PDB file of C-alpha atoms in Angstrom:
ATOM      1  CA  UNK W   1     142.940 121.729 119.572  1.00 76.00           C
ATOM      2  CA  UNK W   2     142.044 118.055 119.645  1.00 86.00           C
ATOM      3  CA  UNK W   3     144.649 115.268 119.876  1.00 88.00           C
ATOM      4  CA  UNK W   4     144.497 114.337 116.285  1.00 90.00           C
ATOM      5  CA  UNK W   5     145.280 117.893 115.282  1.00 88.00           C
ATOM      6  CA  UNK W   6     148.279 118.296 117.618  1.00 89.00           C
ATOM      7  CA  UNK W   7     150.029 114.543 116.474  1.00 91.00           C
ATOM      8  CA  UNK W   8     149.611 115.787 112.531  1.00 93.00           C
ATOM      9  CA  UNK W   9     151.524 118.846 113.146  1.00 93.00           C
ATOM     10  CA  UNK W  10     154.001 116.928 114.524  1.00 94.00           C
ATOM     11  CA  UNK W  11     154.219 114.740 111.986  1.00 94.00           C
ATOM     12  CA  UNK W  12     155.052 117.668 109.746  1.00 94.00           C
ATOM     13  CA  UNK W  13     157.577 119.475 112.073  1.00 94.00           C
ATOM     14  CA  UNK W  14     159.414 116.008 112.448  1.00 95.00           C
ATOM     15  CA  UNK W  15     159.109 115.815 108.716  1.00 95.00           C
ATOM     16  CA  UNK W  16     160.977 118.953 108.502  1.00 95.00           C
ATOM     17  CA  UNK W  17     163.344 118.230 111.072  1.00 95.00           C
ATOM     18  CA  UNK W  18     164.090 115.077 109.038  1.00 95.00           C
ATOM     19  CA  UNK W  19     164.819 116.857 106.028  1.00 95.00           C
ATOM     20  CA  UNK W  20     167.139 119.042 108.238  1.00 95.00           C
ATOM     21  CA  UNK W  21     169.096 116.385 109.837  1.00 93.00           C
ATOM     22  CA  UNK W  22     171.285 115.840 107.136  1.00 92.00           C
ATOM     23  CA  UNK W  23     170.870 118.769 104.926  1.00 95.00           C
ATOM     24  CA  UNK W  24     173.928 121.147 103.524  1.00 95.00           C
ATOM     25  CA  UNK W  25     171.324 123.849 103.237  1.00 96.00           C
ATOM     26  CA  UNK W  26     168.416 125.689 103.390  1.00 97.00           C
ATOM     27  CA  UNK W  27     166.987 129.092 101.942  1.00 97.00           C
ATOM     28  CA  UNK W  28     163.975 130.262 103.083  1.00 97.00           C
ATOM     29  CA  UNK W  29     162.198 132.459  99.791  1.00 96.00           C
ATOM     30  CA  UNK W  30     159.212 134.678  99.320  1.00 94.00           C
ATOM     31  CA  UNK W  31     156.689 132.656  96.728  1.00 89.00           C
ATOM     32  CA  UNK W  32     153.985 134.955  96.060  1.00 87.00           C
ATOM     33  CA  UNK W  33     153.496 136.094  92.467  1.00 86.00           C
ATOM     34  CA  UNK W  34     153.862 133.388  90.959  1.00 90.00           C
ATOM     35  CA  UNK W  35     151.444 131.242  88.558  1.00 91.00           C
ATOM     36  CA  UNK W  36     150.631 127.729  88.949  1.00 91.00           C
ATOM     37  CA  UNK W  37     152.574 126.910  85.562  1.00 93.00           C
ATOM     38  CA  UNK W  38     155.730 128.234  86.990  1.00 93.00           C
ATOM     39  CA  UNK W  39     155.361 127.046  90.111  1.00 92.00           C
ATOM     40  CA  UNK W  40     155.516 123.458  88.819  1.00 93.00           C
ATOM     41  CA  UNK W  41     158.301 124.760  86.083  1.00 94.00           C
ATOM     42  CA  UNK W  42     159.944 125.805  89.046  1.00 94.00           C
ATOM     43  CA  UNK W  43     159.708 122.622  91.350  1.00 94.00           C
ATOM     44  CA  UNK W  44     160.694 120.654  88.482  1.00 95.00           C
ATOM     45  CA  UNK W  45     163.935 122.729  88.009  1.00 95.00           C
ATOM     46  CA  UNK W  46     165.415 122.208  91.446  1.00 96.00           C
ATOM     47  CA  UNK W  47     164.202 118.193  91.951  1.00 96.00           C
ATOM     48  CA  UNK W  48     166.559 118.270  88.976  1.00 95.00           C
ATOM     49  CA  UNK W  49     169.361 119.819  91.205  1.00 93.00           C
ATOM     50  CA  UNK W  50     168.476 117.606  93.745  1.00 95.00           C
ATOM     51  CA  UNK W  51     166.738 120.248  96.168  1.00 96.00           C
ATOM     52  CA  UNK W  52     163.950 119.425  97.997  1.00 96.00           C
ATOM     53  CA  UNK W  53     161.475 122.465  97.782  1.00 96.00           C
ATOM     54  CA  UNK W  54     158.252 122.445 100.311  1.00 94.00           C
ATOM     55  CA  UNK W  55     155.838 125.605 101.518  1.00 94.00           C
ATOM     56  CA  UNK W  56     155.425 124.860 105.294  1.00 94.00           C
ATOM     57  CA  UNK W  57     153.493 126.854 107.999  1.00 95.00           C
ATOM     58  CA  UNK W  58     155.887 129.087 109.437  1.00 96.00           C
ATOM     59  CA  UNK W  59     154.569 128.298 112.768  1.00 96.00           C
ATOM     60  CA  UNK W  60     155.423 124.899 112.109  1.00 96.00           C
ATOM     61  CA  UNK W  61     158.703 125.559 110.636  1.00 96.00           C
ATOM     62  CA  UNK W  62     159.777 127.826 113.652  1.00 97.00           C
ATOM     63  CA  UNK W  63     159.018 124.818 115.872  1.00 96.00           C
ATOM     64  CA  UNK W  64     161.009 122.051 113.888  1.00 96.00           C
ATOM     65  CA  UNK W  65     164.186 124.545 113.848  1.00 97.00           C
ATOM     66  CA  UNK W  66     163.699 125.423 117.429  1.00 96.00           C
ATOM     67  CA  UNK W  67     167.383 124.671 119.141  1.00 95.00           C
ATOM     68  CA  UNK W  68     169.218 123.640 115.726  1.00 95.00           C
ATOM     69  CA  UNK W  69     171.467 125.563 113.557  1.00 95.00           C
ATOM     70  CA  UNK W  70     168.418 126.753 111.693  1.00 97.00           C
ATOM     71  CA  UNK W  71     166.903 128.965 114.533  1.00 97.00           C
ATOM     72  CA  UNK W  72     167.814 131.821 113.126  1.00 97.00           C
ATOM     73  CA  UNK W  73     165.723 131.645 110.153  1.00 97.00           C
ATOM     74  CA  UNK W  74     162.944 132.006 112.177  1.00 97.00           C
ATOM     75  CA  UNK W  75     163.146 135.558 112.483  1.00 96.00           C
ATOM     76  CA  UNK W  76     162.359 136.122 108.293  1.00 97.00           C
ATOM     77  CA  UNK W  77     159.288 133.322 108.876  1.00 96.00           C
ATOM     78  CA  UNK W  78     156.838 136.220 107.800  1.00 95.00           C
ATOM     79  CA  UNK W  79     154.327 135.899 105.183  1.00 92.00           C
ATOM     80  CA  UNK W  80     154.748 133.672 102.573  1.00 90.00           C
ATOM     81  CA  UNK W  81     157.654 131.334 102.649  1.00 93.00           C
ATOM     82  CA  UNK W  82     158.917 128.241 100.848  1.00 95.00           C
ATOM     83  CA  UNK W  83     162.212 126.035 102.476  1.00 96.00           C
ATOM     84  CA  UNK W  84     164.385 124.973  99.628  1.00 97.00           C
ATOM     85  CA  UNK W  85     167.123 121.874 101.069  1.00 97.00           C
ATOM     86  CA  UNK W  86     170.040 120.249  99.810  1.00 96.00           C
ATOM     87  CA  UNK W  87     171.608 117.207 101.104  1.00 95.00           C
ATOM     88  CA  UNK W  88     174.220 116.998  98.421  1.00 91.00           C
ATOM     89  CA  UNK W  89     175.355 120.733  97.231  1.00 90.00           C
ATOM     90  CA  UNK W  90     175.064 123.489 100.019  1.00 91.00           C
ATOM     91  CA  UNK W  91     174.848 126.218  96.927  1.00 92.00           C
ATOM     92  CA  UNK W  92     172.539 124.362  94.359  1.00 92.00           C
ATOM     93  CA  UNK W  93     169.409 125.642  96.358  1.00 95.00           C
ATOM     94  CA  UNK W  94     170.508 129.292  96.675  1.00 95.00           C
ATOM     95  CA  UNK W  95     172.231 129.229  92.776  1.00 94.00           C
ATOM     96  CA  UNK W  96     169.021 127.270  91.546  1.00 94.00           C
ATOM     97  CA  UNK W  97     166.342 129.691  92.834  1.00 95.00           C
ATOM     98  CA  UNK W  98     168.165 132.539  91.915  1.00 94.00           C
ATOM     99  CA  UNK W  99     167.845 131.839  87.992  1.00 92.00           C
ATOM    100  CA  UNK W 100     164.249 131.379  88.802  1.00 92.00           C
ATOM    101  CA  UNK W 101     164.201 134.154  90.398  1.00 92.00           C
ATOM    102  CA  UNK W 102     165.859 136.106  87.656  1.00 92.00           C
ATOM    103  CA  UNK W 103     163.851 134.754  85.022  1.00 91.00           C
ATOM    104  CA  UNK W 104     160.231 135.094  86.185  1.00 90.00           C
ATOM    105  CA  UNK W 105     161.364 138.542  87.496  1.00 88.00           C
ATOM    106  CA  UNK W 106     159.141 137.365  91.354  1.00 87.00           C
ATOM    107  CA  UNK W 107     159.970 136.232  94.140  1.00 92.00           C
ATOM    108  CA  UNK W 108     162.754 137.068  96.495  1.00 94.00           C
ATOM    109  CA  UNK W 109     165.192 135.287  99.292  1.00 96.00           C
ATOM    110  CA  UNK W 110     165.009 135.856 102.906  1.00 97.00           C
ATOM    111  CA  UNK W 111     167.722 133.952 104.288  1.00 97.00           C
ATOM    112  CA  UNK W 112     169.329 130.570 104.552  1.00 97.00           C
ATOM    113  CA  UNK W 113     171.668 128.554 106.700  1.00 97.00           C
ATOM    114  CA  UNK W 114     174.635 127.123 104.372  1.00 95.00           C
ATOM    115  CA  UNK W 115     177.197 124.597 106.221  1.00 94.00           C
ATOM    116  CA  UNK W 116     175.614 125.533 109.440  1.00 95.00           C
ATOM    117  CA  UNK W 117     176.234 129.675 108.746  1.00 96.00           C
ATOM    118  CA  UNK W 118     173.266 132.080 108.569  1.00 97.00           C
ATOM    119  CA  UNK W 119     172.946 134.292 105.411  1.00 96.00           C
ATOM    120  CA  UNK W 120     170.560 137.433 105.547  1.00 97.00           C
ATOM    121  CA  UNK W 121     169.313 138.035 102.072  1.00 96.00           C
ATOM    122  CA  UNK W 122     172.474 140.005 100.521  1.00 95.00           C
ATOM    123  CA  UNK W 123     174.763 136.778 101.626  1.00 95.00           C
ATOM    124  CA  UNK W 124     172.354 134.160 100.176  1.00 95.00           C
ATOM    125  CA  UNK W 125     172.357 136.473  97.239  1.00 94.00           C
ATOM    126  CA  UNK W 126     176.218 136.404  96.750  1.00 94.00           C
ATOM    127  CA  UNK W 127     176.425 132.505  97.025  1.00 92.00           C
ATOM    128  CA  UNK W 128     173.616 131.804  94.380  1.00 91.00           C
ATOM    129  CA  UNK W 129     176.245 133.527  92.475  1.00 86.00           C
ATOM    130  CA  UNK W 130     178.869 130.918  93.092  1.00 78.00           C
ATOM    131  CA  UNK W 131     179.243 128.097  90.506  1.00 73.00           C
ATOM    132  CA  UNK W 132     178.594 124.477  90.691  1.00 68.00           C
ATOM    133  CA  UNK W 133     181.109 122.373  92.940  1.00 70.00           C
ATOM    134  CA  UNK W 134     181.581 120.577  89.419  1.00 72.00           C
ATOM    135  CA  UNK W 135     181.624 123.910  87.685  1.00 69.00           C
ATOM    136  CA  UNK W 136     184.610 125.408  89.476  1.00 69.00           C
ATOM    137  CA  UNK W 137     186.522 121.462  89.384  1.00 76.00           C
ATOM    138  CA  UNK W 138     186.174 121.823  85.602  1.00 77.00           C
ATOM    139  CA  UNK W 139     187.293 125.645  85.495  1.00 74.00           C
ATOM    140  CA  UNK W 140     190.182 124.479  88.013  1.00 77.00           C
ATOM    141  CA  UNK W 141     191.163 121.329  85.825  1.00 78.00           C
ATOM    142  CA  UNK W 142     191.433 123.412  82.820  1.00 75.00           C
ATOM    143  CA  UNK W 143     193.457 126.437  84.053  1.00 74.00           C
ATOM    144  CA  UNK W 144     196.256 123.960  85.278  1.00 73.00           C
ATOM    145  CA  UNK W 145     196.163 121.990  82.218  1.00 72.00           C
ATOM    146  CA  UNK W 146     196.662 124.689  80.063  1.00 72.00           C
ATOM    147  CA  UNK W 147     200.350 125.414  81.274  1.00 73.00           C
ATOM    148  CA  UNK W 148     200.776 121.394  81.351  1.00 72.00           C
ATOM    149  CA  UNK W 149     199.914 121.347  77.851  1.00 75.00           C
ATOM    150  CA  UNK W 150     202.266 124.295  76.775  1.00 77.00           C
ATOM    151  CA  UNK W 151     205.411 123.095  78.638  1.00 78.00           C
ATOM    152  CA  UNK W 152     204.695 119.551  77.060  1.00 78.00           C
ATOM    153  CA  UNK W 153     204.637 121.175  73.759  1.00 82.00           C
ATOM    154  CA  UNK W 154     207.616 123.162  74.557  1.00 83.00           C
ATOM    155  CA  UNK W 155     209.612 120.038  75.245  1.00 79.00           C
ATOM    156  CA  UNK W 156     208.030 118.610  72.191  1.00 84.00           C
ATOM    157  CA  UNK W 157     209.837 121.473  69.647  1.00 83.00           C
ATOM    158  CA  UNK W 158     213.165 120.960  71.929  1.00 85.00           C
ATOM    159  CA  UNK W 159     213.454 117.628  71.280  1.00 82.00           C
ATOM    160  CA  UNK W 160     212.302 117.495  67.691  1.00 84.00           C
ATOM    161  CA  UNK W 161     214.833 120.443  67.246  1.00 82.00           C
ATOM    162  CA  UNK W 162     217.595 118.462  68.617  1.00 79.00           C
ATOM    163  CA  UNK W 163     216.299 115.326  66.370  1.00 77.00           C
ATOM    164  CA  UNK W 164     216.668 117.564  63.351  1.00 75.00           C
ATOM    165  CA  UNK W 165     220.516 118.601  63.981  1.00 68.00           C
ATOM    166  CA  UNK W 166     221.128 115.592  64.773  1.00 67.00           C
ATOM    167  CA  UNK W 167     220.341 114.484  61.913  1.00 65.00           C
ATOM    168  CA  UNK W 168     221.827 117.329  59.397  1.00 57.00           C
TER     169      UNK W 168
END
């Protein structure tokens, strides 16, 4: 392998290990079967969610997670596989792919790392299920608001109750 071969391929593993460095997440996928047109549909759909989506030799890939809490994804580097990485939401990767997933009926997960834990396939499965950080805030918001709102009300009829004898 000549010199010039060896110092691009390390420009891509410390590529990857850049994207690592900081990252909440990362979910390894099975591509194949799908068409050019959804591939882009799909990149397009998770730069929206802020995930950064890249097909990488898994030779290369193996190398740049050597020693790191990624390692272990190196044992589902078979075949064809896309990283998808989040700096910002450790489930937007995993909950992104997984509608893709759902609606183009192809592809499947491997594995992932999320906040430094492995996954096997079932777990990365169960956390694309999980909602939004800013889904489950806005679910949260509104189940404690409800009882505000009904106690508020409450003391509402009390006191225009009281205003009324008051003034008989």
């Amino acid at each position: 392998m000549s010199v010039e071969a060896k110092q691009q391929k390390q420009v891509i593993i410390d590529e990857i290990k850049g994207k690592l460095e900081n990252a909440q997440s990362a979910v390894v996928i099975d591509y194949m079967g799908i068409t050019v047109a959804e591939a882009d549909a799909m990149r397009k759909k998770l730069r929206e969610a802020n995930v950064d989506y890249t097909v990488y030799k898994n030779t290369l890939i193996k190398r740049a997670i050597e020693g790191t809490d990624y390692a272990p994804l190196a044992e589902v580097l078979d075949g064809p596989s896309a990283v998808a990485i989040s700096t910002e939401d450790a489930t937007a990767p995993a909950r992104t792919l997984n509608g893709i997933i759902k609606e183009y009926k192809k592809m499947e997960f491997k594995a992932g790392v999320v906040e430094g834990t492995y996954y096997d396939k079932a777990g990365i499965e169960q956390i694309a299920d999980i909602p939004s950080r800013d889904v489950l805030i806005a679910k949260f918001m509104g189940s404690i608001q409800s009882p505000v709102s009904k106690f508020v009300r409450t003391l509402q009829a009390i006191a225009d109750d009281q205003q009324d004898g008051a003034e008989a």
